[in-house]
Amino acid sequence: FGIRILDEAQQCIEELQCPEYYSEIVKEAINLALDKGPNFIDPLVRLLEHLHTKKLFKTEDLKTGCLLYAALLEDIGIDLPLAPALFGEVVARLSLSCGLSFEVVEEILKAVEDTYFRKGIFDAVMKTMGGNSSGQAILSSHAVVIDACNKLLK
């Protein structure tokens, strides 16, 4: 996040010429941003939105990167108690802006064993989505997924 110029960040990633590692870049970007705290959520989401809009990152890269980060959450969540909630906000915002399917929320919750962390992620997703008219529409059309997620919180 030393680079705040999105085109410059894009150029650096393009120069790597390794699309097979884009999901790892997503995971590491999430990890770095959440490690730095809530003030880095907006720059993170703007970066990922930019790279997705420029068709450098595919929606699948974002999904896989989120799932990779979810797998790490057990280890880092102890040191970063806000990480689950911040991660939930990131996932919701990527769903709203980059077409990340809402079903990925259930996959993420399944990847996280700790119920407390699951709840933090899910509550943040619901709050972020519920605070947006597009998000409300997504929520209303995904009642089955929401029910499945709620069952994972028990």
CSV table of C-alpha atoms in Angstrom, one decimal:
chain,number,residue,atom,x,y,z
A,1,PHE,CA,0.0,0.0,0.0
A,2,GLY,CA,3.0,2.2,-0.5
A,3,ILE,CA,1.7,2.7,-4.0
A,4,ARG,CA,-1.5,4.7,-4.0
A,5,ILE,CA,-1.5,5.3,-7.7
A,6,LEU,CA,-3.7,2.5,-9.1
A,7,ASP,CA,-2.3,2.6,-12.6
A,8,GLU,CA,1.2,2.1,-11.1
A,9,ALA,CA,0.1,-0.8,-9.0
A,10,GLN,CA,-1.6,-2.3,-12.1
A,11,GLN,CA,1.6,-1.9,-14.1
A,12,CYS,CA,3.6,-3.7,-11.4
A,13,ILE,CA,1.2,-6.6,-11.4
A,14,GLU,CA,1.1,-6.7,-15.3
A,15,GLU,CA,5.0,-6.8,-15.3
A,16,LEU,CA,4.9,-10.0,-13.2
A,17,GLN,CA,3.2,-11.8,-16.1
A,18,CYS,CA,1.9,-14.5,-13.8
A,19,PRO,CA,-1.9,-14.7,-13.9
A,20,GLU,CA,-1.8,-17.9,-12.0
A,21,TYR,CA,-0.6,-16.0,-8.9
A,22,TYR,CA,-3.3,-13.3,-9.0
A,23,SER,CA,-5.4,-15.0,-6.3
A,24,GLU,CA,-2.3,-15.0,-4.1
A,25,ILE,CA,-1.9,-11.3,-4.7
A,26,VAL,CA,-5.5,-10.8,-3.7
A,27,LYS,CA,-4.9,-12.8,-0.5
A,28,GLU,CA,-1.7,-10.9,0.4
A,29,ALA,CA,-3.4,-7.5,-0.3
A,30,ILE,CA,-6.2,-8.4,2.0
A,31,ASN,CA,-3.8,-9.6,4.6
A,32,LEU,CA,-1.7,-6.5,4.4
A,33,ALA,CA,-4.6,-4.1,4.5
A,34,LEU,CA,-6.3,-5.8,7.5
A,35,ASP,CA,-3.0,-6.0,9.3
A,36,LYS,CA,-2.7,-2.2,8.9
A,37,GLY,CA,-6.3,-1.6,10.2
A,38,PRO,CA,-9.7,-0.2,9.2
A,39,ASN,CA,-8.2,2.9,7.4
A,40,PHE,CA,-6.8,0.6,4.7
A,41,ILE,CA,-10.1,-1.1,3.7
A,42,ASP,CA,-11.0,1.7,1.2
A,43,PRO,CA,-7.6,1.7,-0.5
A,44,LEU,CA,-7.7,-2.2,-0.7
A,45,VAL,CA,-11.2,-2.3,-2.2
A,46,ARG,CA,-10.3,0.5,-4.6
A,47,LEU,CA,-7.2,-1.4,-5.7
A,48,LEU,CA,-9.1,-4.7,-6.2
A,49,GLU,CA,-12.0,-2.9,-8.0
A,50,HIS,CA,-9.5,-1.1,-10.3
A,51,LEU,CA,-7.7,-4.4,-11.2
A,52,HIS,CA,-11.0,-6.1,-11.8
A,53,THR,CA,-12.4,-3.2,-13.9
A,54,LYS,CA,-9.2,-3.2,-16.0
A,55,LYS,CA,-9.8,-7.0,-16.5
A,56,LEU,CA,-6.4,-7.9,-15.0
A,57,PHE,CA,-8.1,-9.8,-12.1
A,58,LYS,CA,-11.0,-12.0,-12.9
A,59,THR,CA,-13.9,-12.5,-10.4
A,60,GLU,CA,-12.5,-16.0,-9.9
A,61,ASP,CA,-9.2,-14.5,-8.7
A,62,LEU,CA,-11.0,-12.4,-6.2
A,63,LYS,CA,-13.0,-15.4,-5.0
A,64,THR,CA,-10.0,-17.7,-4.6
A,65,GLY,CA,-8.0,-14.9,-2.9
A,66,CYS,CA,-10.8,-14.5,-0.4
A,67,LEU,CA,-10.9,-18.2,0.3
A,68,LEU,CA,-7.1,-18.3,0.7
A,69,TYR,CA,-7.4,-15.5,3.2
A,70,ALA,CA,-10.2,-17.2,5.0
A,71,ALA,CA,-8.0,-20.3,5.5
A,72,LEU,CA,-5.4,-18.0,7.2
A,73,LEU,CA,-7.9,-16.3,9.5
A,74,GLU,CA,-7.7,-18.9,12.2
A,75,ASP,CA,-4.0,-18.1,12.7
A,76,ILE,CA,-4.1,-14.4,12.3
A,77,GLY,CA,-7.5,-13.6,13.9
A,78,ILE,CA,-6.0,-14.0,17.4
A,79,ASP,CA,-3.6,-11.2,16.8
A,80,LEU,CA,-6.0,-9.1,14.8
A,81,PRO,CA,-9.4,-9.2,16.5
A,82,LEU,CA,-11.0,-6.9,14.0
A,83,ALA,CA,-9.9,-9.0,11.0
A,84,PRO,CA,-13.1,-11.1,10.7
A,85,ALA,CA,-15.3,-8.1,10.7
A,86,LEU,CA,-13.1,-6.1,8.3
A,87,PHE,CA,-12.8,-9.1,6.0
A,88,GLY,CA,-16.6,-9.4,6.0
A,89,GLU,CA,-16.8,-5.8,4.9
A,90,VAL,CA,-14.2,-6.4,2.1
A,91,VAL,CA,-16.1,-9.5,0.9
A,92,ALA,CA,-19.4,-7.6,0.8
A,93,ARG,CA,-17.9,-4.6,-1.0
A,94,LEU,CA,-16.4,-6.9,-3.6
A,95,SER,CA,-19.8,-8.6,-4.0
A,96,LEU,CA,-21.3,-5.2,-4.7
A,97,SER,CA,-18.7,-3.8,-7.0
A,98,CYS,CA,-16.9,-6.7,-8.7
A,99,GLY,CA,-19.6,-9.4,-9.1
A,100,LEU,CA,-18.2,-11.7,-6.4
A,101,SER,CA,-21.1,-14.1,-5.9
A,102,PHE,CA,-22.9,-14.0,-2.6
A,103,GLU,CA,-22.5,-17.8,-2.4
A,104,VAL,CA,-18.8,-17.3,-1.7
A,105,VAL,CA,-19.8,-16.0,1.8
A,106,GLU,CA,-21.0,-19.5,2.6
A,107,GLU,CA,-17.8,-21.0,1.2
A,108,ILE,CA,-15.7,-18.6,3.3
A,109,LEU,CA,-17.6,-19.4,6.5
A,110,LYS,CA,-17.0,-23.1,5.8
A,111,ALA,CA,-13.3,-22.5,5.5
A,112,VAL,CA,-13.2,-20.8,8.9
A,113,GLU,CA,-13.6,-23.2,11.8
A,114,ASP,CA,-14.0,-20.7,14.7
A,115,THR,CA,-17.6,-19.8,15.2
A,116,TYR,CA,-16.7,-16.4,16.7
A,117,PHE,CA,-14.7,-15.5,13.5
A,118,ARG,CA,-17.6,-16.8,11.3
A,119,LYS,CA,-20.0,-14.6,13.2
A,120,GLY,CA,-17.7,-11.6,12.8
A,121,ILE,CA,-17.4,-12.1,9.0
A,122,PHE,CA,-21.1,-12.8,8.5
A,123,ASP,CA,-22.4,-9.9,10.6
A,124,ALA,CA,-20.1,-7.5,8.7
A,125,VAL,CA,-21.3,-8.9,5.3
A,126,MET,CA,-24.9,-8.5,6.3
A,127,LYS,CA,-24.4,-5.0,7.7
A,128,THR,CA,-22.5,-3.8,4.7
A,129,MET,CA,-24.9,-5.4,2.2
A,130,GLY,CA,-27.9,-4.2,4.2
A,131,GLY,CA,-26.7,-0.6,4.1
A,132,ASN,CA,-26.8,-0.5,0.3
A,133,SER,CA,-29.8,-0.7,-2.0
A,134,SER,CA,-28.1,-3.1,-4.4
A,135,GLY,CA,-26.9,-5.1,-1.4
A,136,GLN,CA,-30.4,-5.3,-0.1
A,137,ALA,CA,-31.6,-6.7,-3.4
A,138,ILE,CA,-28.8,-9.3,-3.3
A,139,LEU,CA,-29.8,-10.3,0.2
A,140,SER,CA,-33.4,-10.6,-0.7
A,141,SER,CA,-32.6,-13.0,-3.6
A,142,HIS,CA,-30.3,-15.2,-1.5
A,143,ALA,CA,-32.4,-16.3,1.4
A,144,VAL,CA,-31.3,-19.9,1.0
A,145,VAL,CA,-27.6,-18.9,1.3
A,146,ILE,CA,-28.3,-16.7,4.2
A,147,ASP,CA,-30.1,-19.6,6.0
A,148,ALA,CA,-27.1,-21.9,5.3
A,149,CYS,CA,-24.8,-19.3,6.7
A,150,ASN,CA,-26.8,-18.9,9.8
A,151,LYS,CA,-26.7,-22.6,10.4
A,152,LEU,CA,-22.9,-22.4,10.2
A,153,LEU,CA,-22.9,-19.9,13.1
A,154,LYS,CA,-24.4,-22.5,15.5
